Short mmCIF file of C-alpha atoms in Angstrom, two decimals:
data_model
loop_
_atom_site.label_atom_id
_atom_site.label_comp_id
_atom_site.label_asym_id
_atom_site.label_seq_id
_atom_site.Cartn_x
_atom_site.Cartn_y
_atom_site.Cartn_z
CA MET D 1 -170.83 -139.80 -148.24
CA ARG D 2 -170.14 -141.42 -151.59
CA VAL D 3 -166.54 -141.49 -152.72
CA SER D 4 -165.91 -141.95 -156.42
CA LYS D 5 -163.60 -144.67 -157.68
CA SER D 6 -161.23 -142.10 -159.14
CA SER D 7 -161.00 -140.35 -155.75
CA MET D 8 -160.20 -143.63 -154.02
CA PHE D 9 -157.57 -144.39 -156.64
CA ALA D 10 -156.02 -140.93 -156.31
CA GLY D 11 -155.95 -141.25 -152.51
CA LEU D 12 -154.21 -144.64 -152.65
CA VAL D 13 -151.63 -143.41 -155.15
CA VAL D 14 -150.80 -140.25 -153.18
CA ALA D 15 -150.59 -142.24 -149.94
CA TYR D 16 -148.09 -144.56 -151.63
CA LEU D 17 -146.04 -141.61 -152.91
CA MET D 18 -145.83 -139.93 -149.53
CA LEU D 19 -144.65 -143.12 -147.81
CA PHE D 20 -141.40 -142.57 -149.70
CA GLU D 21 -141.34 -138.77 -149.51
CA TRP D 22 -141.60 -138.24 -145.74
CA LYS D 23 -138.83 -139.44 -143.45
CA VAL D 24 -141.22 -139.51 -140.49
CA PHE D 25 -142.47 -142.85 -141.82
CA ASN D 26 -139.04 -144.31 -140.97
CA ALA D 27 -139.85 -144.06 -137.26
CA ASP D 28 -139.25 -147.33 -135.44
CA SER D 29 -142.82 -147.40 -134.16
CA LEU D 30 -144.26 -146.95 -137.67
CA ARG D 31 -141.89 -149.06 -139.72
CA PRO D 32 -143.86 -152.37 -139.57
CA PHE D 33 -147.05 -150.61 -140.69
CA VAL D 34 -145.24 -148.61 -143.38
CA ASP D 35 -143.50 -151.69 -144.78
CA ALA D 36 -146.85 -153.46 -144.89
CA ALA D 37 -148.45 -150.49 -146.67
CA LYS D 38 -145.61 -150.32 -149.23
CA PHE D 39 -146.39 -153.93 -150.10
CA ALA D 40 -150.18 -153.84 -149.74
CA ILE D 41 -150.92 -150.75 -151.87
CA PRO D 42 -149.22 -152.05 -155.06
CA VAL D 43 -150.91 -155.43 -154.56
CA LEU D 44 -154.30 -153.79 -154.05
CA LEU D 45 -153.86 -151.61 -157.13
CA PHE D 46 -152.76 -154.63 -159.13
CA LEU D 47 -155.92 -156.51 -158.13
CA LEU D 48 -158.22 -153.57 -158.87
CA VAL D 49 -156.60 -152.08 -161.98
CA PRO D 50 -155.75 -154.33 -164.95
CA LEU D 51 -152.48 -153.72 -166.75
CA ARG D 52 -152.89 -152.22 -170.21
CA LYS D 53 -150.63 -151.45 -173.12
CA PRO D 54 -149.21 -147.91 -173.11
CA ARG D 55 -151.43 -145.59 -175.14
CA THR D 56 -148.69 -143.30 -176.49
CA ARG D 57 -145.33 -143.99 -178.10
CA TRP D 58 -143.58 -141.97 -175.41
CA ALA D 59 -145.24 -144.03 -172.68
CA ALA D 60 -144.24 -147.28 -174.41
CA LEU D 61 -140.65 -146.08 -174.79
CA TYR D 62 -140.57 -144.86 -171.19
CA PHE D 63 -141.59 -148.22 -169.75
CA ALA D 64 -139.32 -150.13 -172.12
CA LEU D 65 -136.28 -148.10 -171.09
CA SER D 66 -137.22 -148.24 -167.42
CA ALA D 67 -137.50 -152.03 -167.61
CA ALA D 68 -134.13 -152.15 -169.41
CA PHE D 69 -132.57 -150.07 -166.63
CA LEU D 70 -133.83 -152.45 -163.96
CA ALA D 71 -132.74 -155.45 -166.02
CA TRP D 72 -129.21 -154.06 -166.35
CA GLY D 73 -129.23 -153.26 -162.63
CA LEU D 74 -129.16 -156.98 -161.92
CA VAL D 75 -125.70 -157.28 -163.53
CA PRO D 76 -123.75 -155.25 -160.93
CA CYS D 77 -125.95 -156.74 -158.20
CA PHE D 78 -124.96 -160.31 -159.13
CA PHE D 79 -121.27 -159.44 -159.15
CA SER D 80 -121.38 -157.38 -155.97
CA PRO D 81 -119.74 -158.81 -152.83
CA LYS D 82 -122.88 -157.60 -151.02
CA TYR D 83 -125.00 -159.98 -153.10
CA SER D 84 -127.98 -160.33 -150.77
CA GLU D 85 -128.14 -156.62 -149.91
CA THR D 86 -128.06 -155.47 -153.53
CA LEU D 87 -130.75 -157.91 -154.68
CA VAL D 88 -133.08 -156.90 -151.87
CA GLN D 89 -132.53 -153.23 -152.73
CA TRP D 90 -133.11 -153.95 -156.42
CA LEU D 91 -136.40 -155.68 -155.65
CA LYS D 92 -137.66 -152.53 -153.91
CA PHE D 93 -137.72 -150.69 -157.24
CA VAL D 94 -139.88 -153.25 -159.03
CA PRO D 95 -143.17 -152.29 -157.27
CA ARG D 96 -142.54 -148.64 -158.15
CA LEU D 97 -142.49 -149.43 -161.85
CA LEU D 98 -145.54 -151.68 -161.43
CA VAL D 99 -147.46 -148.88 -159.70
CA ALA D 100 -146.42 -146.49 -162.50
CA ALA D 101 -147.78 -148.91 -165.13
CA LEU D 102 -151.06 -149.29 -163.23
CA VAL D 103 -151.36 -145.52 -162.89
CA ALA D 104 -150.79 -145.11 -166.62
CA GLY D 105 -153.50 -147.63 -167.45
CA TYR D 106 -156.02 -146.11 -165.07
CA LEU D 107 -155.48 -142.45 -165.97
CA VAL D 108 -156.19 -143.06 -169.64
CA LEU D 109 -159.59 -144.56 -168.79
CA ARG D 110 -160.41 -142.13 -165.95
CA PRO D 111 -158.54 -138.88 -166.65
CA GLN D 112 -160.36 -137.11 -163.82
CA ALA D 113 -158.11 -139.02 -161.41
CA THR D 114 -155.10 -137.07 -162.71
CA ILE D 115 -156.41 -133.73 -161.50
CA LYS D 116 -157.40 -135.31 -158.19
CA ILE D 117 -153.86 -136.57 -157.68
CA PHE D 118 -152.58 -133.07 -158.44
CA LYS D 119 -155.03 -131.55 -155.97
CA LEU D 120 -153.97 -133.85 -153.16
CA LEU D 121 -150.29 -133.08 -153.75
CA VAL D 122 -151.01 -129.34 -153.81
CA ILE D 123 -152.97 -129.56 -150.56
CA ILE D 124 -150.07 -131.42 -148.94
CA GLY D 125 -147.69 -128.69 -150.12
CA ALA D 126 -149.93 -125.88 -148.87
CA LEU D 127 -150.38 -127.58 -145.50
CA ALA D 128 -146.60 -127.92 -145.22
CA MET D 129 -146.32 -124.13 -145.50
CA VAL D 130 -149.07 -123.68 -142.88
CA GLN D 131 -147.25 -126.17 -140.67
CA PHE D 132 -144.05 -124.13 -141.01
CA ALA D 133 -145.86 -120.88 -140.20
CA VAL D 134 -147.17 -122.40 -136.96
CA LEU D 135 -143.77 -123.87 -136.13
CA LEU D 136 -141.90 -120.56 -136.45
CA PRO D 137 -143.13 -118.90 -133.23
CA VAL D 138 -142.97 -122.22 -131.36
CA PHE D 139 -139.33 -122.63 -132.37
CA LEU D 140 -138.12 -119.02 -132.16
CA PHE D 141 -139.76 -118.23 -128.83
CA GLU D 142 -139.10 -121.69 -127.37
CA LEU D 143 -142.77 -122.25 -126.59
CA ALA D 144 -142.23 -126.02 -126.61
CA PRO D 145 -139.14 -128.21 -126.46
CA GLY D 146 -137.98 -130.17 -129.47
CA PHE D 147 -137.50 -133.91 -129.30
CA GLU D 148 -136.14 -136.76 -131.38
CA ILE D 149 -138.15 -139.59 -132.86
CA PRO D 150 -136.41 -142.99 -132.69
CA GLY D 151 -135.34 -144.06 -136.16
CA VAL D 152 -135.68 -140.58 -137.69
CA ASN D 153 -132.99 -137.91 -137.97
CA GLY D 154 -134.12 -134.47 -136.84
CA VAL D 155 -135.64 -132.47 -134.03
CA PHE D 156 -139.43 -132.41 -134.05
CA TYR D 157 -141.90 -130.03 -132.41
CA GLY D 158 -145.54 -130.09 -131.43
CA PRO D 159 -147.68 -132.97 -130.20
CA PHE D 160 -146.42 -136.22 -131.72
CA GLY D 161 -144.03 -134.09 -133.83
CA LEU D 162 -146.87 -132.79 -136.00
CA LEU D 163 -145.17 -129.41 -136.50
CA GLY D 164 -142.33 -131.12 -138.28
CA ASP D 165 -138.56 -131.16 -138.12
CA GLN D 166 -136.57 -128.01 -137.40
CA ALA D 167 -133.03 -129.28 -137.08
CA SER D 168 -131.91 -127.39 -140.20
CA GLN D 169 -131.32 -123.67 -139.77
CA VAL D 170 -128.93 -120.87 -140.67
CA LYS D 171 -127.43 -118.44 -138.19
CA TRP D 172 -126.59 -115.34 -140.18
CA TRP D 173 -129.62 -113.21 -139.33
CA SER D 174 -127.74 -110.60 -137.31
CA SER D 175 -124.68 -110.16 -135.19
CA ALA D 176 -126.71 -111.38 -132.25
CA TYR D 177 -127.43 -115.09 -132.42
CA LEU D 178 -130.85 -115.57 -133.93
CA PRO D 179 -131.37 -118.72 -136.00
CA VAL D 180 -133.23 -118.63 -139.29
CA PRO D 181 -135.35 -121.80 -139.61
CA ARG D 182 -135.57 -123.62 -142.94
CA LEU D 183 -138.77 -125.34 -143.99
CA THR D 184 -138.23 -129.07 -143.69
CA GLY D 185 -141.57 -130.48 -142.57
CA PHE D 186 -141.50 -134.26 -142.73
CA TRP D 187 -139.07 -134.44 -145.69
CA PRO D 188 -135.50 -135.74 -145.28
CA GLU D 189 -134.07 -132.24 -145.67
CA PRO D 190 -135.01 -128.75 -146.94
CA SER D 191 -133.87 -129.56 -150.49
CA ASN D 192 -136.50 -132.28 -150.81
CA ALA D 193 -139.20 -130.10 -149.28
CA SER D 194 -138.31 -127.19 -151.55
CA GLY D 195 -138.35 -129.33 -154.70
CA PHE D 196 -141.73 -130.81 -153.77
CA LEU D 197 -143.24 -127.39 -153.09
CA VAL D 198 -141.93 -125.87 -156.33
CA ALA D 199 -143.43 -128.80 -158.25
CA ALA D 200 -146.68 -128.37 -156.29
CA PHE D 201 -146.74 -124.72 -157.37
CA PHE D 202 -146.87 -125.72 -161.04
CA LEU D 203 -149.34 -128.55 -160.39
CA ALA D 204 -151.64 -126.04 -158.69
CA GLN D 205 -151.30 -123.80 -161.74
CA ALA D 206 -152.25 -126.80 -163.91
CA VAL D 207 -155.37 -127.40 -161.82
CA TYR D 208 -156.25 -123.70 -162.10
CA ALA D 209 -155.84 -123.89 -165.87
CA ALA D 210 -158.10 -126.94 -166.01
CA GLU D 211 -160.86 -125.70 -163.69
CA GLY D 212 -160.50 -121.94 -163.45
CA ARG D 213 -161.07 -121.85 -159.67
CA GLN D 214 -159.12 -119.11 -157.94
CA ARG D 215 -158.51 -121.18 -154.83
CA TRP D 216 -155.92 -123.25 -156.69
CA ARG D 217 -154.17 -120.15 -157.94
CA TRP D 218 -153.80 -118.84 -154.39
CA LEU D 219 -152.68 -122.23 -153.13
CA SER D 220 -150.02 -122.26 -155.84
CA TYR D 221 -148.51 -119.06 -154.44
CA LEU D 222 -148.55 -120.55 -150.94
CA CYS D 223 -146.58 -123.54 -152.26
CA LEU D 224 -144.16 -121.21 -154.05
CA LEU D 225 -143.56 -119.31 -150.82
CA GLY D 226 -142.80 -122.62 -149.14
CA GLY D 227 -140.30 -123.43 -151.86
CA PHE D 228 -138.35 -120.30 -150.96
CA ALA D 229 -138.74 -120.94 -147.22
CA GLY D 230 -136.52 -123.99 -147.52
CA LEU D 231 -133.52 -121.71 -148.27
CA ALA D 232 -132.20 -124.54 -150.43
CA GLY D 233 -130.01 -124.10 -153.46
CA ALA D 234 -131.59 -127.18 -155.05
CA GLY D 235 -135.01 -125.56 -154.71
CA TYR D 236 -133.77 -122.36 -156.33
CA VAL D 237 -132.32 -124.34 -159.26
CA ALA D 238 -135.59 -126.27 -159.59
CA LEU D 239 -137.60 -123.06 -159.81
CA ALA D 240 -135.14 -121.42 -162.19
CA ALA D 241 -135.01 -124.46 -164.49
CA SER D 242 -138.80 -124.74 -164.70
CA ALA D 243 -139.08 -120.98 -165.25
CA MET D 244 -136.58 -121.15 -168.11
CA TRP D 245 -138.57 -124.03 -169.59
CA GLY D 246 -141.59 -121.77 -169.59
CA VAL D 247 -139.64 -118.95 -171.23
CA LEU D 248 -137.92 -121.01 -173.93
CA ILE D 249 -140.46 -123.74 -174.70
CA VAL D 250 -143.96 -122.56 -173.85
CA ARG D 251 -145.43 -120.35 -176.56
CA LYS D 252 -146.27 -116.86 -175.29
CA ARG D 253 -148.89 -114.40 -176.39
CA PRO D 254 -147.33 -111.59 -178.48
CA GLY D 255 -148.03 -108.96 -175.83
CA ARG D 256 -146.49 -111.04 -173.06
CA ARG D 257 -143.10 -111.80 -174.51
CA TRP D 258 -141.41 -108.94 -172.71
CA SER D 259 -142.32 -110.57 -169.40
CA GLY D 260 -140.64 -113.78 -170.62
CA ALA D 261 -137.37 -111.92 -171.03
CA LEU D 262 -137.66 -110.58 -167.48
CA VAL D 263 -138.45 -114.01 -166.07
CA GLY D 264 -135.52 -115.49 -168.00
CA ALA D 265 -133.11 -112.91 -166.60
CA LEU D 266 -134.36 -113.53 -163.06
CA ALA D 267 -134.06 -117.29 -163.55
CA ILE D 268 -130.44 -116.98 -164.72
CA GLY D 269 -129.66 -114.79 -161.72
CA LEU D 270 -131.30 -117.34 -159.43
CA VAL D 271 -129.18 -120.15 -160.89
CA VAL D 272 -125.99 -118.14 -160.40
CA PHE D 273 -127.04 -117.35 -156.83
CA ALA D 274 -127.93 -121.00 -156.12
CA VAL D 275 -124.87 -122.64 -157.69
CA GLY D 276 -122.32 -120.12 -156.47
CA GLY D 277 -124.53 -118.89 -153.67
CA ARG D 278 -122.29 -120.13 -150.90
CA LEU D 279 -119.06 -118.80 -152.36
CA ILE D 280 -120.44 -115.40 -153.35
CA PRO D 281 -121.69 -114.57 -149.83
CA ARG D 282 -118.41 -115.71 -148.33
CA ASP D 283 -116.40 -113.34 -150.51
CA TYR D 284 -118.73 -110.40 -151.16
CA LEU D 285 -121.60 -110.38 -148.66
CA GLU D 286 -119.80 -110.30 -145.35
CA ASP D 287 -122.05 -107.48 -144.14
CA ARG D 288 -125.26 -108.87 -145.70
CA PRO D 289 -126.43 -111.54 -143.23
CA LEU D 290 -129.90 -111.81 -144.78
CA LEU D 291 -128.48 -112.71 -148.20
CA ARG D 292 -126.03 -115.15 -146.63
CA ALA D 293 -128.91 -116.85 -144.89
CA ALA D 294 -130.93 -116.97 -148.12
CA ALA D 295 -127.95 -118.62 -149.84
CA GLY D 296 -127.95 -121.37 -147.23
CA VAL D 297 -124.69 -120.48 -145.46
CA ARG D 298 -125.48 -122.15 -142.17
CA THR D 299 -123.09 -120.41 -139.76
CA GLN D 300 -120.65 -117.55 -139.58
CA ASP D 301 -117.84 -120.07 -139.15
CA GLU D 302 -118.39 -121.73 -142.53
CA GLN D 303 -115.58 -120.36 -144.68
CA ASP D 304 -113.90 -123.43 -146.19
CA VAL D 305 -115.27 -124.44 -149.60
CA GLU D 306 -115.76 -128.04 -148.50
CA GLU D 307 -117.72 -126.94 -145.43
CA LEU D 308 -119.83 -124.53 -147.46
CA TYR D 309 -121.02 -127.33 -149.73
CA GLY D 310 -121.68 -129.80 -146.94
CA GLY D 311 -118.96 -132.29 -147.88
CA ARG D 312 -120.37 -132.89 -151.37
CA LEU D 313 -117.05 -132.21 -153.12
CA GLU D 314 -115.17 -134.75 -151.02
CA LEU D 315 -117.97 -137.27 -151.55
CA LEU D 316 -117.74 -136.72 -155.31
CA SER D 317 -114.01 -137.47 -155.27
CA GLN D 318 -114.71 -140.67 -153.34
CA ASN D 319 -117.23 -141.72 -155.96
CA VAL D 320 -114.72 -141.05 -158.74
CA GLN D 321 -112.41 -143.55 -157.07
CA VAL D 322 -115.26 -146.09 -156.92
CA TRP D 323 -115.91 -145.60 -160.65
CA LYS D 324 -112.29 -146.48 -161.39
CA GLU D 325 -112.41 -149.61 -159.25
CA GLU D 326 -115.92 -150.76 -160.22
CA PRO D 327 -116.70 -149.59 -163.80
CA PHE D 328 -119.87 -151.72 -163.92
CA GLY D 329 -121.14 -150.40 -160.59
CA VAL D 330 -121.31 -151.70 -157.04
CA GLY D 331 -124.95 -152.75 -157.23
CA PHE D 332 -128.00 -151.29 -155.51
CA ARG D 333 -126.57 -150.63 -152.05
CA ILE D 334 -128.13 -149.24 -148.88
CA PRO D 335 -126.90 -145.64 -148.48
CA GLY D 336 -125.65 -144.34 -145.14
CA LYS D 337 -123.35 -145.11 -142.28
CA GLY D 338 -122.70 -148.76 -141.66
CA PHE D 339 -123.71 -149.66 -145.21
CA PHE D 340 -122.43 -147.69 -148.22
CA ASP D 341 -120.89 -144.48 -146.93
CA GLU D 342 -119.93 -143.23 -150.39
CA ALA D 343 -123.54 -143.06 -151.60
CA SER D 344 -124.16 -139.66 -153.17
CA ALA D 345 -127.31 -137.60 -152.84
CA SER D 346 -127.06 -136.60 -156.52
CA ALA D 347 -129.05 -138.82 -158.87
CA PRO D 348 -126.52 -139.07 -161.75
CA VAL D 349 -123.58 -139.61 -159.39
CA LEU D 350 -125.52 -142.19 -157.39
CA TRP D 351 -126.51 -144.29 -160.41
CA LEU D 352 -123.08 -144.07 -162.02
CA THR D 353 -121.76 -145.60 -158.80
CA TYR D 354 -124.55 -148.16 -158.42
CA SER D 355 -125.07 -149.28 -162.02
CA GLY D 356 -121.97 -148.09 -163.89
CA LEU D 357 -121.84 -146.08 -167.10
CA VAL D 358 -124.23 -148.43 -168.94
CA GLY D 359 -126.89 -148.09 -166.26
CA LEU D 360 -126.55 -144.32 -166.14
CA LEU D 361 -126.83 -144.03 -169.93
CA ILE D 362 -130.04 -146.10 -169.93
CA LEU D 363 -131.46 -143.97 -167.13
CA LEU D 364 -130.54 -140.79 -169.00
CA GLY D 365 -132.41 -142.27 -171.96
CA VAL D 366 -135.47 -142.59 -169.71
CA GLN D 367 -135.17 -138.91 -168.78
CA ALA D 368 -134.67 -137.92 -172.42
CA CYS D 369 -137.88 -139.75 -173.31
CA VAL D 370 -139.82 -137.74 -170.72
CA PHE D 371 -138.25 -134.50 -171.92
CA GLN D 372 -139.23 -135.27 -175.50
CA ALA D 373 -142.82 -135.89 -174.41
CA ALA D 374 -142.80 -132.70 -172.33
CA LEU D 375 -141.42 -130.76 -175.29
CA SER D 376 -144.13 -132.00 -177.63
CA GLN D 377 -146.91 -131.32 -175.11
CA SER D 378 -145.83 -127.99 -173.60
CA ARG D 379 -147.27 -125.97 -176.46
CA ARG D 380 -150.54 -127.86 -176.63
CA SER D 381 -152.31 -126.39 -173.59
CA ALA D 382 -151.77 -124.52 -170.35
CA VAL D 383 -152.31 -127.74 -168.38
CA SER D 384 -149.63 -129.60 -170.33
CA ALA D 385 -147.19 -126.71 -169.97
CA ARG D 386 -147.55 -126.50 -166.20
CA VAL D 387 -147.27 -130.26 -165.73
CA ALA D 388 -144.09 -130.23 -167.82
CA GLN D 389 -142.69 -127.45 -165.63
CA ALA D 390 -143.46 -129.47 -162.49
CA PHE D 391 -141.49 -132.37 -163.98
CA VAL D 392 -138.57 -130.09 -164.87
CA ALA D 393 -138.54 -128.75 -161.29
CA LEU D 394 -138.27 -132.24 -159.78
CA PHE D 395 -135.70 -133.30 -162.38
CA ALA D 396 -133.47 -130.35 -161.49
CA GLN D 397 -133.92 -130.84 -157.75
CA HIS D 398 -132.91 -134.51 -158.03
CA LEU D 399 -129.65 -133.44 -159.66
CA SER D 400 -128.60 -132.23 -156.23
CA HIS D 401 -130.62 -134.39 -153.85
CA GLY D 402 -132.67 -137.22 -155.27
CA THR D 403 -132.62 -140.43 -157.28
CA TRP D 404 -134.86 -139.92 -160.36
CA MET D 405 -136.50 -143.13 -159.13
CA SER D 406 -138.72 -141.95 -156.30
CA PRO D 407 -142.39 -142.95 -156.74
CA LEU D 408 -143.48 -139.31 -156.91
CA TYR D 409 -140.99 -138.54 -159.66
CA ILE D 410 -141.91 -141.70 -161.60
CA VAL D 411 -145.65 -141.01 -161.44
CA LEU D 412 -145.11 -137.44 -162.63
CA CYS D 413 -143.03 -138.80 -165.52
CA VAL D 414 -145.92 -141.13 -166.40
CA VAL D 415 -148.37 -138.23 -166.50
CA VAL D 416 -146.01 -136.32 -168.80
CA VAL D 417 -145.49 -139.20 -171.25
CA LEU D 418 -149.26 -139.79 -171.38
CA GLY D 419 -149.71 -136.17 -172.41
CA GLY D 420 -153.22 -134.92 -173.02
CA ARG D 421 -154.66 -138.44 -172.68
CA ALA D 422 -154.22 -138.05 -168.91
CA TRP D 423 -156.75 -135.19 -168.79
CA ALA D 424 -158.21 -134.97 -172.32
CA PRO D 425 -161.92 -134.79 -171.33
CA ALA D 426 -161.25 -131.80 -169.09
CA THR D 427 -161.07 -128.84 -171.46
CA PRO D 428 -159.15 -126.00 -169.77
CA ALA D 429 -161.51 -123.56 -168.10
CA VAL D 430 -159.05 -120.68 -168.42
CA ASP D 431 -156.14 -119.81 -170.63
CA GLN D 432 -153.41 -118.45 -168.42
CA PRO D 433 -152.44 -114.95 -169.54
CA ASP D 434 -148.85 -115.78 -170.46
CA LEU D 435 -149.77 -118.74 -172.68
CA GLU D 436 -151.16 -119.01 -176.16
CA PRO D 437 -154.73 -120.41 -176.08
CA TRP D 438 -153.79 -123.77 -177.57
CA PRO D 439 -156.60 -126.34 -177.61
CA GLN D 440 -156.41 -129.58 -175.70
CA PRO D 441 -155.22 -132.54 -177.82
CA VAL D 442 -157.99 -134.73 -179.12
#
């Protein structure tokens, strides 16, 4: 079999992305190999792909602001009492930006690699849903015992843990104890899995718009179902935000605008359900266990507001105190017990704590740059619109649980700021029915 260069490139890039996405790679037995791969893949890409100047103004601005953010990040690191820890953590972000620059240079020359990257991510998302479907009877009917993997939080099922983690569940199905599993797969928690799958839904729609093959349309719905299976408020917000982007930004055909109003109303309702979804069930859905489970209320005993939101409110107050004591940030710390306990899972809160107000403002400038590029491209073609929606989904999900600096998120930002240059030779095979038939940019 002959494998094209673009396929090899896409495979290497996706492998690098998933090393950071899946917590299973933190297993003690895999850590030496994973650390080696995290170093070897950027080096290999650097040797094979020459660095090039950004081809669009948004790409140039994106990399300039990203470099400025990392440069400023050295300031709190130098003044941190955990000097060695913060510098090591800071260095870990440099290869991510290097890989993003190499991806940008390669995709402009070989745009076909962009769609191949999308396809691989969609297949991973669809397989995660299949994995969850197989896990359900194994877990519910106790067909096999769960076990822990040293170095990884969670309870895994199947041979070698291939059916994924099923530690996260809700218990409001009925008066009799029957747990409701949440799709987690190999991700750190259901929020991450849900955000990935919602983004994969839109990437599959982009592939369908580019090639017109029905298989990608059906796979997109499988990914969307997986996004709901996580029962995660962050996933609901991600879907609602990307849906609202489609309603407000993407130009509709005249006969389809009524459907946009319906989608917008559903998206607003989904946001209300996701944001207040653990208070509303507590107060008004006492006799609606299915809705309580869908809102992510884990047990019948969860009644306190702090318990309902998993300690996030207390953690936020702790971070506020850190901001007062360290206005320039504490440096790039290692999150978790024994290191920096106050580390937040929310991207803006995390970086305000790590890099201070200056660092957060620069990082928000990076996000604004991507949004501007997405705004200018969303009305150009169906492919551009769906890629922009995938970015919006991940952006929203990272507001609750993420960093805005994961390799997957960065690479998706790069594709957005490149715009049509990332897939220009591939004229869309179909115009999706809810979009105006805008031509691809030349």
